[in-house]
XYZ file of C-alpha atoms in Angstrom:
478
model
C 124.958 68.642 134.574
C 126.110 71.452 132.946
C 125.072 70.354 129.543
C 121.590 70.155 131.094
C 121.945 73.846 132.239
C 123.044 75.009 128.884
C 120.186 72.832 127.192
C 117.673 74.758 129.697
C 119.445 78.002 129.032
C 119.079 78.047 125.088
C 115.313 76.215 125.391
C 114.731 79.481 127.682
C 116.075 81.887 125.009
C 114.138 80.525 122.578
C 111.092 80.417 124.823
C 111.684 84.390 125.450
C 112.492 85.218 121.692
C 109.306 83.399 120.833
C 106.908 85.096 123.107
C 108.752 88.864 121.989
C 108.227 87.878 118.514
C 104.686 86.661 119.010
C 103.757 90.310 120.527
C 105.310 92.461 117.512
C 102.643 94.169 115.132
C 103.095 91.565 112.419
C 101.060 93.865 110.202
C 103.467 96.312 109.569
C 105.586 93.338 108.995
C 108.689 93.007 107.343
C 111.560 90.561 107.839
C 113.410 93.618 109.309
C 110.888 92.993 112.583
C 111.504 88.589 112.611
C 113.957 87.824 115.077
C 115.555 85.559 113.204
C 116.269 87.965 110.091
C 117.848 90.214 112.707
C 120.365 87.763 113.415
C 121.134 86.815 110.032
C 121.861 90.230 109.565
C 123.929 90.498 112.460
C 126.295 88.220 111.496
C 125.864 88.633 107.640
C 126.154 92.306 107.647
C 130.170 92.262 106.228
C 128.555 89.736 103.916
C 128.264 91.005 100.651
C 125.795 88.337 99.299
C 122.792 90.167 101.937
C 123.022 93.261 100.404
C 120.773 93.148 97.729
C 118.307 90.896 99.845
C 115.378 93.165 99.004
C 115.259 93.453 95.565
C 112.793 95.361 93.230
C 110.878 93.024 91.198
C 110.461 94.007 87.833
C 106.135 95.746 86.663
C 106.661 93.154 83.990
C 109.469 90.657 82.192
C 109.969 89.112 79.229
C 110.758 85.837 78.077
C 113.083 85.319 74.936
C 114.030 82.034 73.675
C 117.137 83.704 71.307
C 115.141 82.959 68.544
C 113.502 86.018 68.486
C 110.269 84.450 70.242
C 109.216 86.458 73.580
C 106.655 85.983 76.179
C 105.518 88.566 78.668
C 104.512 87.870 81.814
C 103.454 89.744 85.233
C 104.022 88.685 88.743
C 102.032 85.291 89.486
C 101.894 86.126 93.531
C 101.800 89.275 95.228
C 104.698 91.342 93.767
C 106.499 88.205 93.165
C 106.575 85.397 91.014
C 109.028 81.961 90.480
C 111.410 82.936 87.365
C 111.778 86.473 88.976
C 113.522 84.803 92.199
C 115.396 82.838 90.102
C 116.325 86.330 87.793
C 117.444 87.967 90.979
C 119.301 85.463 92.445
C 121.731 85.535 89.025
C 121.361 89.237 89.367
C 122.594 89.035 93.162
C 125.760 86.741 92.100
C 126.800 88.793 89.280
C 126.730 92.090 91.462
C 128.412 90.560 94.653
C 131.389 89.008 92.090
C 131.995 92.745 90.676
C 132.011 94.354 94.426
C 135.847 96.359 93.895
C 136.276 95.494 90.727
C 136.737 98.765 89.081
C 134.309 101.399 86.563
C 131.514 100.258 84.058
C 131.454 102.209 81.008
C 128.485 103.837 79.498
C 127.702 102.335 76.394
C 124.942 102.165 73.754
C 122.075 99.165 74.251
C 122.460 96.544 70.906
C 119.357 95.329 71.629
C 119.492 93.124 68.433
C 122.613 91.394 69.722
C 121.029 90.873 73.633
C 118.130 88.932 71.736
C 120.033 86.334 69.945
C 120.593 84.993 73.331
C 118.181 83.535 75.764
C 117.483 85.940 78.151
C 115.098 87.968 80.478
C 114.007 91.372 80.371
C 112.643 93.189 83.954
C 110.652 96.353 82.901
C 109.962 99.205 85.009
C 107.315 101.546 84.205
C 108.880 104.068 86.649
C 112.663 104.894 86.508
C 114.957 103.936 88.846
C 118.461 105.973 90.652
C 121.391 103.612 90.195
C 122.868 105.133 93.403
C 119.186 103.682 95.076
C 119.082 100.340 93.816
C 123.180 99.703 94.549
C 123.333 102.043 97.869
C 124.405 99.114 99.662
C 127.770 98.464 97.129
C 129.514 101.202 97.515
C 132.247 100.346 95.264
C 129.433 99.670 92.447
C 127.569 102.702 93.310
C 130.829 105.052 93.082
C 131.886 103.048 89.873
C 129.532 103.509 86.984
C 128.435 105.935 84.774
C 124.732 105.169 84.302
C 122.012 107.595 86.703
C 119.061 106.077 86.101
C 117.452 102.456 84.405
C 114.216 101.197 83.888
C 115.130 97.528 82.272
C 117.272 95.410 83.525
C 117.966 92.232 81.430
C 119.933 88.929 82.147
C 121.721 86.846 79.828
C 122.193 83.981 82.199
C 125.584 81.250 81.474
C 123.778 77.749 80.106
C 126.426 75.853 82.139
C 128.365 76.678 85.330
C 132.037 78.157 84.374
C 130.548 80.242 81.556
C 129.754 83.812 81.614
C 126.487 85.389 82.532
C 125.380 89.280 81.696
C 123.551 91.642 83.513
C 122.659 95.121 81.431
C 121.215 97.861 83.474
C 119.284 100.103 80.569
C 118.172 103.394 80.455
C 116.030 103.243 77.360
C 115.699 107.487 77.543
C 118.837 107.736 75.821
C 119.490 104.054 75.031
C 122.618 103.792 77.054
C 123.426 100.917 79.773
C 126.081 99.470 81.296
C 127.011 96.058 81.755
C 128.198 93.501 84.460
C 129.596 90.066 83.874
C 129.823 87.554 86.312
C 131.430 83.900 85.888
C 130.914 82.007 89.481
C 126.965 82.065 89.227
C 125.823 79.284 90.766
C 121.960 79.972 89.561
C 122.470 80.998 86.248
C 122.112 77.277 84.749
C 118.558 76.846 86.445
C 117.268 80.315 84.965
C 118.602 79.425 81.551
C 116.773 76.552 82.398
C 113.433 78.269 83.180
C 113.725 79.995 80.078
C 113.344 77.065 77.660
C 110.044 76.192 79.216
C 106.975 76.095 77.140
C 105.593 79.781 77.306
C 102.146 81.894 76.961
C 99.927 81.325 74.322
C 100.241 85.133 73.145
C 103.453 84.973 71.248
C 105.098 88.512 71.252
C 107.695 90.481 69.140
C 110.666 93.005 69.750
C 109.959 96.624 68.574
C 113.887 95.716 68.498
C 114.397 92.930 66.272
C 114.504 94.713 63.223
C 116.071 98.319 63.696
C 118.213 97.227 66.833
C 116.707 100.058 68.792
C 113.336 99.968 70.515
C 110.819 101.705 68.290
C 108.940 102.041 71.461
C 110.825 102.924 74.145
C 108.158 102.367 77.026
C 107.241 98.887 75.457
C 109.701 96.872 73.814
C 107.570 93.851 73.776
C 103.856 93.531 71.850
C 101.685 90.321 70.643
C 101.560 90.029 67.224
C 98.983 87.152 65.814
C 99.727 85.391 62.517
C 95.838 84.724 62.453
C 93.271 86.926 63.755
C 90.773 86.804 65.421
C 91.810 85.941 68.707
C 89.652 84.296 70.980
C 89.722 85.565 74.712
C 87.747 85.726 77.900
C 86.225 89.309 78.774
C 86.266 89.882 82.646
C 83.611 90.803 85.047
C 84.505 92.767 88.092
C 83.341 91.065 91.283
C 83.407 93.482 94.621
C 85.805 91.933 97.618
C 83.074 92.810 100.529
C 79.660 92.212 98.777
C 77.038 89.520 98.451
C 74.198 89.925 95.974
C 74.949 93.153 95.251
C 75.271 94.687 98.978
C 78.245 94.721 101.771
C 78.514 91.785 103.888
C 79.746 92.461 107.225
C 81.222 89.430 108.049
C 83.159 89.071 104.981
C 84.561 92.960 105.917
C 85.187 91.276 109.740
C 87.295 88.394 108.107
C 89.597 90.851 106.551
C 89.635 93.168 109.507
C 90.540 90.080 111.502
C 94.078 90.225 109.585
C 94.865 93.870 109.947
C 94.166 94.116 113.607
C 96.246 91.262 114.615
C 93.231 88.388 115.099
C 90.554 90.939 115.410
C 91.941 92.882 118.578
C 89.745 95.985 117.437
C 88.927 97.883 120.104
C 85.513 99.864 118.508
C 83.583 99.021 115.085
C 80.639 100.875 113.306
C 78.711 102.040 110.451
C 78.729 105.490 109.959
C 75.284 107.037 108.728
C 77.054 107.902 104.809
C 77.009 103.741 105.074
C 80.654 103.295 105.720
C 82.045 100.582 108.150
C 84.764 101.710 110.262
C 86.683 99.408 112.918
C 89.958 101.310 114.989
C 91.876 100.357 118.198
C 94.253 102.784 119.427
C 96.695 103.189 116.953
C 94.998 101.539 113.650
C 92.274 102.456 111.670
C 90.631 100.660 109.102
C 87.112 102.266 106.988
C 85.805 100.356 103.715
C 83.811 103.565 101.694
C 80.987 101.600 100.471
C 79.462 103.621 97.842
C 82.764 103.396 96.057
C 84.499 99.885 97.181
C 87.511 101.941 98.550
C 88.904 100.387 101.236
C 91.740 102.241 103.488
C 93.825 101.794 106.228
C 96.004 104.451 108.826
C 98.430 103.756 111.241
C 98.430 107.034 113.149
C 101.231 105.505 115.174
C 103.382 106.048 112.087
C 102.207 109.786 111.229
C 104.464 112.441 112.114
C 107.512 110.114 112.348
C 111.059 111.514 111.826
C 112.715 108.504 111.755
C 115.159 107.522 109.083
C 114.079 107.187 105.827
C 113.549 103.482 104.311
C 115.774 102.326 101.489
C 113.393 101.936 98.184
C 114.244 97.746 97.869
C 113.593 97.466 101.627
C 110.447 99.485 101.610
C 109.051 97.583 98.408
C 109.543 94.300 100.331
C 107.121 95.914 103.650
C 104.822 96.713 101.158
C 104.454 93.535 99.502
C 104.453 91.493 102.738
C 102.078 93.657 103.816
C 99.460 93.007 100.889
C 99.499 89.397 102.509
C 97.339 91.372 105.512
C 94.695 91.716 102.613
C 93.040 88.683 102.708
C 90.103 89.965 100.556
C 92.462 90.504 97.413
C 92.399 87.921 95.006
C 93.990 89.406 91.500
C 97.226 89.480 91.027
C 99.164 93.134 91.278
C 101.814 94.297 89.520
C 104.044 97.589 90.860
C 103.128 100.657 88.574
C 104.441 103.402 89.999
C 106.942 104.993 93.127
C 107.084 108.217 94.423
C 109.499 109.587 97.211
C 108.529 111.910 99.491
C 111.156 112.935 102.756
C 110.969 110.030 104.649
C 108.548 108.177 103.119
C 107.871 105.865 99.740
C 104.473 105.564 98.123
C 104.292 102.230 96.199
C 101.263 102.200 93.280
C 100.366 98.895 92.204
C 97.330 97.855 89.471
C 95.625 94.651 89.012
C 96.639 92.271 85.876
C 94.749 89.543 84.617
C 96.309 86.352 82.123
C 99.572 87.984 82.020
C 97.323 91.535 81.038
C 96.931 94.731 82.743
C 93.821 96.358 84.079
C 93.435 99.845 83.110
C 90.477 101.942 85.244
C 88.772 104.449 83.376
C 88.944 107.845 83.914
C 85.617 108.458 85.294
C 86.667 105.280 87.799
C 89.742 106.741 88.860
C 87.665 110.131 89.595
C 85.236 108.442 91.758
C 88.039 106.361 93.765
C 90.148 108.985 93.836
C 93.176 107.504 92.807
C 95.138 106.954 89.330
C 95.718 103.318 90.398
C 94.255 100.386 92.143
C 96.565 100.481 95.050
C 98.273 102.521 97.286
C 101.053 101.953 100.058
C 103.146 104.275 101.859
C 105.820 103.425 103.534
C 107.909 105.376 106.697
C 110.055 104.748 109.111
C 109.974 100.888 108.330
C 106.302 99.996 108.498
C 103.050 101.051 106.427
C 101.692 104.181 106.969
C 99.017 103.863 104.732
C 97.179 102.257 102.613
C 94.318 102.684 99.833
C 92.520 99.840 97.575
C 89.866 99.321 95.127
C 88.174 96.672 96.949
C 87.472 94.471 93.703
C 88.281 91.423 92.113
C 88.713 90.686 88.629
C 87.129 87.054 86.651
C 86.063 85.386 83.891
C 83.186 86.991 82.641
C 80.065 84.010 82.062
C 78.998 86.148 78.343
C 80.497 84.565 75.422
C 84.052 84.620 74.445
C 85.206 88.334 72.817
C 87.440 88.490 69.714
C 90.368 90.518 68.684
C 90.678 91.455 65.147
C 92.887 94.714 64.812
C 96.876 94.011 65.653
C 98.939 96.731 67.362
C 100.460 98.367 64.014
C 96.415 98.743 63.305
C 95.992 100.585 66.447
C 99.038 102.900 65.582
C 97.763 103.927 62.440
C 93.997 104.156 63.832
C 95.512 106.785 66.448
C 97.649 108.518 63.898
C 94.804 109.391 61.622
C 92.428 110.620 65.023
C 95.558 112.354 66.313
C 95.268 114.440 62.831
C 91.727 114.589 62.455
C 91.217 115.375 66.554
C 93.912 117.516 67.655
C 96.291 118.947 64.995
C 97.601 118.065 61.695
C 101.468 117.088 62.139
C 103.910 114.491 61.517
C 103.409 112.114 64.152
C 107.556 111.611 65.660
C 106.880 111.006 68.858
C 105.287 107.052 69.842
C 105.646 107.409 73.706
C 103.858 103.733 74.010
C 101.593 101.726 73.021
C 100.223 98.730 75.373
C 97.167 95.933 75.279
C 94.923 95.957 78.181
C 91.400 95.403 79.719
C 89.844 98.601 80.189
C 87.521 98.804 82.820
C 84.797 101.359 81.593
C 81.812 98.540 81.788
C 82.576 96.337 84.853
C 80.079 93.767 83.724
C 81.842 93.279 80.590
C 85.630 94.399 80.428
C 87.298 93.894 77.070
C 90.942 94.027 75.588
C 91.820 97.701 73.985
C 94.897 99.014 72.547
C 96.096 102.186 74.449
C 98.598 104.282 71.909
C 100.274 107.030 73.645
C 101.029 109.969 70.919
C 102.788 112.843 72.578
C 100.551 113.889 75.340
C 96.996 112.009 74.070
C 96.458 108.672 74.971
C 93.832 107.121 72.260
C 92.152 103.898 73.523
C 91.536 101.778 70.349
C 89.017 99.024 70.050
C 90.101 95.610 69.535
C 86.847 95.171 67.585
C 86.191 97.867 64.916
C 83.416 99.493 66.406
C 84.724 103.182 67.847
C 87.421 105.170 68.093
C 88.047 106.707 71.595
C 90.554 109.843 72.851
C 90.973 110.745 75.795
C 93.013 113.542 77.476
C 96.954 113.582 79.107
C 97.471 111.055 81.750
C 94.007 109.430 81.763
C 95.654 105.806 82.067
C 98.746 106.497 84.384
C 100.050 103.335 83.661
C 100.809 103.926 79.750
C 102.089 107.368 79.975
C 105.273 108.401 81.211
């Protein structure tokens, strides 16, 4: 009898945690709201191996076979992708084995040697506080000498028992410092991963040759040993229209995820032609002469609560681009700026492993420098701003790429003197491949060179040479 009475008593609990978890605002959702995450951290909270639970995923990683053959790559789901779970999970393991064990020197990046091993390389195009990303380890965070990173790279063990390396780079200065770790379990099935047959577009270190990156905001470009290249040029397809004007339903489908199954308490179009649906906290307005779409939680404005830790915040606004039903293209994070209490997260679209640049004259119109926008306080989204579009295989006829990236260089070298000043060019800040969305009907590959403070956007086809002004394309500048 009374194992019937404790039966009823736990089917009870479960009954009640179900219902409380059914009524929670899963759009502001994050793990830290699931019942069940609660617990785990409950009784995991001494456990070191929760700590870095949330972790940053990298704008972009690299491949290398230790051959000196690389493949980039950006996230394949929202923010996320296979091989970078499997990166952070050796990542995890190697900084839970070196919890109290003592200082990590600063010392100067060999890039040359990290690349005769297979590896991975996690970029950041933003950098990165050390005492952030390890405020959970204390004893890791007091320990070492590096401020800031924005690589981190993993030389995973091919075999358990053997030792696996995790460098955390500042490529500023070139310094890093190192962790080793000998008890990771996971390291054998990245190593794994890494042998795997890779992208077409076969790319080179800046690195291999000088052992330090020539580049220091792109270590990795393609480099073909036959040109031209062959490739698909995009067309831009808008998330809320039908032959060429906004559909209302498709906007209600979308709605239906960010108010909870449609629980919108008043909907409209304003006379400028904007839809607008709000309940009492939430509201949610698609601008349709520019395909922005945004959302406020006004319940969140104003809020002094505690300020969210930068991995934890990155995963609320990740599981919160699930709520976007309407988005389609894959988004990489470009960009993260802290603010009091609150974290803005910037992502941009990217296309076959490829980002998507806006124009300048886009970005005016929008408003924004990048695609997307998500701020995060007081553990749920405050706000958030999109380009409402989605990004395809055009239906014209394949493009080709004829001009390789030392081309570009020189290309922007010779406008750089004939445009703004005569002077020894010294200073390559970047130089990146990208579709460039200045003609959304037909949106090519260009090289974007980054000389001092003048980005130059250089055909892929020799046709015409194009400079723009400082901090045009966010995402190639510093």
């Amino acid at each position: 009898m009374k194992r019937y009475k404790m039966t009823n008593f736990i089917i009870i609990a479960l009954v009640v945690t179900a219902v409380y978890q059914t009524g929670q605002l899963w759009l502001e959702g994050t793990t830290s709201h699931n019942f069940f995450y609660m617990v785990s951290q409950l009784f995991s909270k001494q456990g070191a191996e929760d700590v870095t639970k949330n972790t940053l995923l990298a704008t972009r990683y690299a491949v290398g076979d230790g051959s000196s053959n690389f493949s980039v790559y950006y996230p394949d789901q929202v923010g996320n992708s296979t091989t970078l779970q499997q990166a952070n999970d050796v990542l995890r393991e190697i900084l839970v084995e070196n919890i109290g064990g003592g200082s990590t020197e600063l010392m100067h990046v060999d890039w040359k040697a990290i690349f005769q091993n297979r590896c991975i390389v996690m970029q950041y195009d933003f950098m990165i506080t050390m005492e952030e990303y390890l405020s959970e380890m204390r004893s890791l965070k007091n320990g070492q000498a590096l401020e800031a990173f924005d690589y981190i790279t993993i030389v995973p063990a091919r075999r358990a028992g053997e030792e696996s390396k995790a460098y955390f780079i500042n490529s500023n200065d070139n310094t890093c410092i190192m962790y080793e770790g000998w008890k990771t379990k996971t390291a054998p099935i990245l190593s794994q991963t890494l042998m795997k047959p890779q992208s077409d577009m076969v790319y080179i270190s800046t690195s291999q040759k000088t052992g330090t990156g020539i580049l220091r905001r792109n270590l990795f470009l393609p480099q073909w040993a036959n040109l031209p290249y062959t490739y698909q040029t995009l067309q831009q397809k808008p998330a809320f229209e039908e032959d060429g004007t906004v559909s209302l339903p498709l906007l209600e489908k979308t709605a239906e995820r960010f108010f909870g199954n449609f629980s919108v308490d008043w909907s409209n179009q304003e006379d400028n032609g904007n839809f607008i649906f709000s309940d009492s906290d939430v509201v949610l307005r698609y601008h349709a002469a520019n395909r922005l779409l945004e959302y406020y939680n006004y319940a969140n404005y104003g809020s002094d609560g505690k300020r969210v830790g930068l991995l934890e915040g990155y995963q609320i606004a990740c599981d919160f681009l699930m709520n976007d039903s309407s988005l389609h293209t894959n988004v990489y994070l470009a960009d993260v700026y802290s603010n009091n209490n609150e974290i803005v997260y910037y992502f941009d679209y990217a296309v076959e492993n490829l980002p998507v640049y806006l124009s300048k004259a886009l970005q005016l119109d929008i408003g924004a420098k990048h695609a997307l926008e998500i701020t995060v306080s007081n553990d749920s989204v405050k706000k958030y701003r999109r380009y409402a579009v989605n990004y395809e295989p055009s239906q014209n006829q394949p493009a080709k790429l004829s001009i390789q990236f030392i081309d570009a260089l020189d290309i922007a070298n010779r406008q750089y003197q004939e445009i703004v000043e005569k002077r020894e060019i010294a200073d390559v800040k970047n130089i990146g491949l990208g579709y460039y969305v200045n003609n959304t009907s037909q949106i090519a590959l260009y090289w974007f060179v980054n000389l001092y403070q003048e980005v130059f956007i250089i055909p892929t086809e020799p046709t015409k040479i194009t400079v723009i002004a400082e901090k045009i394309v966010e995402a190639v500048t510093e």
